[in-house]
Each structure stands twice: as C-alpha cells, then as structure tokens.
Amino acid sequence: LQNLLENVSLEVYLKYAEMAIPSFVDVLKSSNSSGFEYSPILSLSLELLTVFMKKKPINGTLPPRITDFVFQPLSETLVGSQDDEVLQLTTDIYSFLINNSENSQIAPHLNVILSVLEKLLSINTSDSAAMNVGSLIIAIFCKLSDQLQETIPTILEAAAKRLVQVHNIATAENLIFVFCYLTSTNPSQTVDFLSSLVLDSEGNSALKLILPKWLESFEIIRGEKRIKENILALSKLFFLNDERISSII
C-alpha cells in the first residue's frame, strides 16, 4: 500500500482512498459497541489508515472530503478506547491527519482535538497508550498555533508534568521532542517558560526536572532526523549561556 500511494496524484489517491477507507471506517464504527477494544481487524484497519493519512497526494494536502470522513470516527476512537495499542495507533493517525490536512478543515474541530489531547495527557491514560502524544502536540502546534495562543501554556504544563512522571522510555522520548521543537523555534522563551513553571511540592522548576531527563535520553534517541534535531536544540540551549541551565548540568 505504501508503494501504491508513493508520490501519487490527487486523482489516483482518491481512487484508492474511496475504494478502501470506507471499510476501515466501518470497522471503527462497529468497534464502538465494544469500547474500541483491541481486535486484529481493528488493528489492521488502523495500520492501513495510517498509510493513507501519511501518504498524502504529491500535489497538495489530504482531500477535504477524506479529512471530513475520517475525523469524527478517529476522534471517537481516541475518546472511547482504553486499549494501549489502539490508542497508540490512532494517535499516530490523528497526528498525520492534522499535519497533512488543510488548516481550514482542522481549525473548526479545535475543541474536539483539545479534548483528545486532555485525555492522552491525563494520568488516567497509561504511559504505553500515550506513547505518541508528543508527536500529536507538535502537529497541533504546527497547524493551529494561531488559534492556540492562550491555550499553549496549559498544554505545555500538562506535557511537562506527564514527562516528569513518565516511566516508559519511548513515551518520554516522544514528549521530549515537544520541548526539542520549542527550543529549536525559540530557545530563550522555552527556558523562560520552563524555569517559571513549578512542577512539584518542593518548588522544583520544569527546567530543573526536564533537562536532566532530556540529557539522559540522548543516547537512546532513534532515527537520524531526530538525532540531528535533538543536537540542534541542545546546542541552542547551551549557546544561550544561561545560568539557569549551567546550574543544572
């Protein structure tokens, strides 16, 4: 399927999408009655849907009618499921959907997206289930930053708290890249925010708690692109020559 959708035109993409996606969505809808519990057919449908959301047409974004068709079933799956694997897969799809759709198609659903994010960052969601929440946050920031100006600090606070508490290495790595992304964009503002955010009863700042965890994870980061992004972000932090950073490392 990935090869079929590689660098295809809008017409070819729609041909395959209209042939396959309705059956995937039917599986999602039928899984509602079981609380979106894991099943082989649900897992397979989500994996194939991931490919369609990732491999957008070469000459543009995802077709609006495809975005409209899959958005609600995916949202309902994320809100309704408690299964770790289902939440991992669906969060991944959701990130690609948001990232590859027209802004005008995604912006009207902001409240729903924030509800999904709130669930994934909640302590009631397992570390494993929240494994891809960092990628989702970055997709939301990239696509909807103008609409999120007042909400971004709240999202970052929730992400910072989750990162400090998380034990799953993959989930920690994924959340670290939220702060990697922010640092690459505006390192001084990121340090100001993290140093002003108190995360525990002892008065420790998010900067003091997150930076050591970030450095510890450096050796386990996977993928050439992510390694380069991590090096760039950490370099920007160190070149600030900020005493708040030097006092921690």
PDB file of N, CA, C and O in Angstrom, residues 2-14 16 55-60:
ATOM      1  N   GLN A   2       1.940   1.239   0.790  1.00  0.00           N
ATOM      2  CA  GLN A   2       2.823   2.410   0.817  1.00  0.00           C
ATOM      3  C   GLN A   2       3.401   2.686  -0.561  1.00  0.00           C
ATOM      4  O   GLN A   2       3.502   3.841  -0.980  1.00  0.00           O
ATOM      5  N   ASN A   3       3.783   1.637  -1.260  1.00  0.00           N
ATOM      6  CA  ASN A   3       4.327   1.805  -2.614  1.00  0.00           C
ATOM      7  C   ASN A   3       3.262   2.323  -3.577  1.00  0.00           C
ATOM      8  O   ASN A   3       3.554   3.149  -4.453  1.00  0.00           O
ATOM      9  N   LEU A   4       2.027   1.856  -3.423  1.00  0.00           N
ATOM     10  CA  LEU A   4       0.940   2.302  -4.295  1.00  0.00           C
ATOM     11  C   LEU A   4       0.666   3.794  -4.132  1.00  0.00           C
ATOM     12  O   LEU A   4       0.312   4.479  -5.101  1.00  0.00           O
ATOM     13  N   LEU A   5       0.829   4.301  -2.910  1.00  0.00           N
ATOM     14  CA  LEU A   5       0.485   5.689  -2.621  1.00  0.00           C
ATOM     15  C   LEU A   5       1.687   6.629  -2.675  1.00  0.00           C
ATOM     16  O   LEU A   5       1.550   7.818  -2.384  1.00  0.00           O
ATOM     17  N   GLU A   6       2.830   6.116  -3.038  1.00  0.00           N
ATOM     18  CA  GLU A   6       4.045   6.934  -3.067  1.00  0.00           C
ATOM     19  C   GLU A   6       3.992   7.925  -4.235  1.00  0.00           C
ATOM     20  O   GLU A   6       3.924   7.540  -5.402  1.00  0.00           O
ATOM     21  N   ASN A   7       3.991   9.225  -3.905  1.00  0.00           N
ATOM     22  CA  ASN A   7       4.055  10.302  -4.912  1.00  0.00           C
ATOM     23  C   ASN A   7       2.944  10.210  -5.959  1.00  0.00           C
ATOM     24  O   ASN A   7       3.182  10.424  -7.154  1.00  0.00           O
ATOM     25  N   VAL A   8       1.731   9.909  -5.499  1.00  0.00           N
ATOM     26  CA  VAL A   8       0.622   9.797  -6.456  1.00  0.00           C
ATOM     27  C   VAL A   8      -0.107  11.135  -6.598  1.00  0.00           C
ATOM     28  O   VAL A   8      -0.039  12.003  -5.724  1.00  0.00           O
ATOM     29  N   SER A   9      -0.818  11.279  -7.688  1.00  0.00           N
ATOM     30  CA  SER A   9      -1.622  12.477  -7.919  1.00  0.00           C
ATOM     31  C   SER A   9      -2.872  12.430  -7.058  1.00  0.00           C
ATOM     32  O   SER A   9      -3.222  11.391  -6.490  1.00  0.00           O
ATOM     33  N   LEU A  10      -3.574  13.565  -6.994  1.00  0.00           N
ATOM     34  CA  LEU A  10      -4.824  13.633  -6.244  1.00  0.00           C
ATOM     35  C   LEU A  10      -5.835  12.625  -6.785  1.00  0.00           C
ATOM     36  O   LEU A  10      -6.526  11.949  -6.017  1.00  0.00           O
ATOM     37  N   GLU A  11      -5.906  12.511  -8.101  1.00  0.00           N
ATOM     38  CA  GLU A  11      -6.883  11.612  -8.718  1.00  0.00           C
ATOM     39  C   GLU A  11      -6.619  10.155  -8.337  1.00  0.00           C
ATOM     40  O   GLU A  11      -7.542   9.407  -8.006  1.00  0.00           O
ATOM     41  N   VAL A  12      -5.353   9.765  -8.386  1.00  0.00           N
ATOM     42  CA  VAL A  12      -5.003   8.381  -8.054  1.00  0.00           C
ATOM     43  C   VAL A  12      -5.223   8.125  -6.565  1.00  0.00           C
ATOM     44  O   VAL A  12      -5.735   7.067  -6.166  1.00  0.00           O
ATOM     45  N   TYR A  13      -4.857   9.094  -5.732  1.00  0.00           N
ATOM     46  CA  TYR A  13      -5.054   8.958  -4.289  1.00  0.00           C
ATOM     47  C   TYR A  13      -6.531   8.742  -3.970  1.00  0.00           C
ATOM     48  O   TYR A  13      -6.889   7.849  -3.197  1.00  0.00           O
ATOM     49  N   LEU A  14      -7.384   9.569  -4.561  1.00  0.00           N
ATOM     50  CA  LEU A  14      -8.823   9.454  -4.309  1.00  0.00           C
ATOM     51  C   LEU A  14      -9.371   8.116  -4.786  1.00  0.00           C
ATOM     52  O   LEU A  14     -10.266   7.535  -4.149  1.00  0.00           O
ATOM     53  N   TYR A  16      -7.869   5.186  -4.790  1.00  0.00           N
ATOM     54  CA  TYR A  16      -7.571   4.159  -3.783  1.00  0.00           C
ATOM     55  C   TYR A  16      -8.296   4.441  -2.464  1.00  0.00           C
ATOM     56  O   TYR A  16      -8.792   3.518  -1.805  1.00  0.00           O
ATOM     57  N   LYS A  55       0.571   9.259   3.576  1.00  0.00           N
ATOM     58  CA  LYS A  55       0.949   9.399   2.166  1.00  0.00           C
ATOM     59  C   LYS A  55      -0.061  10.269   1.423  1.00  0.00           C
ATOM     60  O   LYS A  55      -0.844   9.789   0.600  1.00  0.00           O
ATOM     61  N   LYS A  56      -0.036  11.546   1.729  1.00  0.00           N
ATOM     62  CA  LYS A  56      -0.958  12.466   1.050  1.00  0.00           C
ATOM     63  C   LYS A  56      -0.579  12.595  -0.422  1.00  0.00           C
ATOM     64  O   LYS A  56       0.539  12.240  -0.822  1.00  0.00           O
ATOM     65  N   PRO A  57      -1.481  13.122  -1.263  1.00  0.00           N
ATOM     66  CA  PRO A  57      -1.158  13.322  -2.681  1.00  0.00           C
ATOM     67  C   PRO A  57       0.064  14.224  -2.845  1.00  0.00           C
ATOM     68  O   PRO A  57       0.292  15.127  -2.042  1.00  0.00           O
ATOM     69  N   ILE A  58       0.832  13.974  -3.876  1.00  0.00           N
ATOM     70  CA  ILE A  58       2.080  14.701  -4.082  1.00  0.00           C
ATOM     71  C   ILE A  58       1.856  16.186  -4.340  1.00  0.00           C
ATOM     72  O   ILE A  58       2.709  17.026  -4.034  1.00  0.00           O
ATOM     73  N   ASN A  59       0.691  16.524  -4.879  1.00  0.00           N
ATOM     74  CA  ASN A  59       0.437  17.910  -5.268  1.00  0.00           C
ATOM     75  C   ASN A  59      -0.458  18.669  -4.294  1.00  0.00           C
ATOM     76  O   ASN A  59      -1.180  19.586  -4.673  1.00  0.00           O
ATOM     77  N   GLY A  60      -0.439  18.295  -3.017  1.00  0.00           N
ATOM     78  CA  GLY A  60      -1.246  19.052  -2.073  1.00  0.00           C
ATOM     79  C   GLY A  60      -1.459  18.336  -0.754  1.00  0.00           C
ATOM     80  O   GLY A  60      -0.707  17.430  -0.388  1.00  0.00           O
TER      81      GLY A  60
END
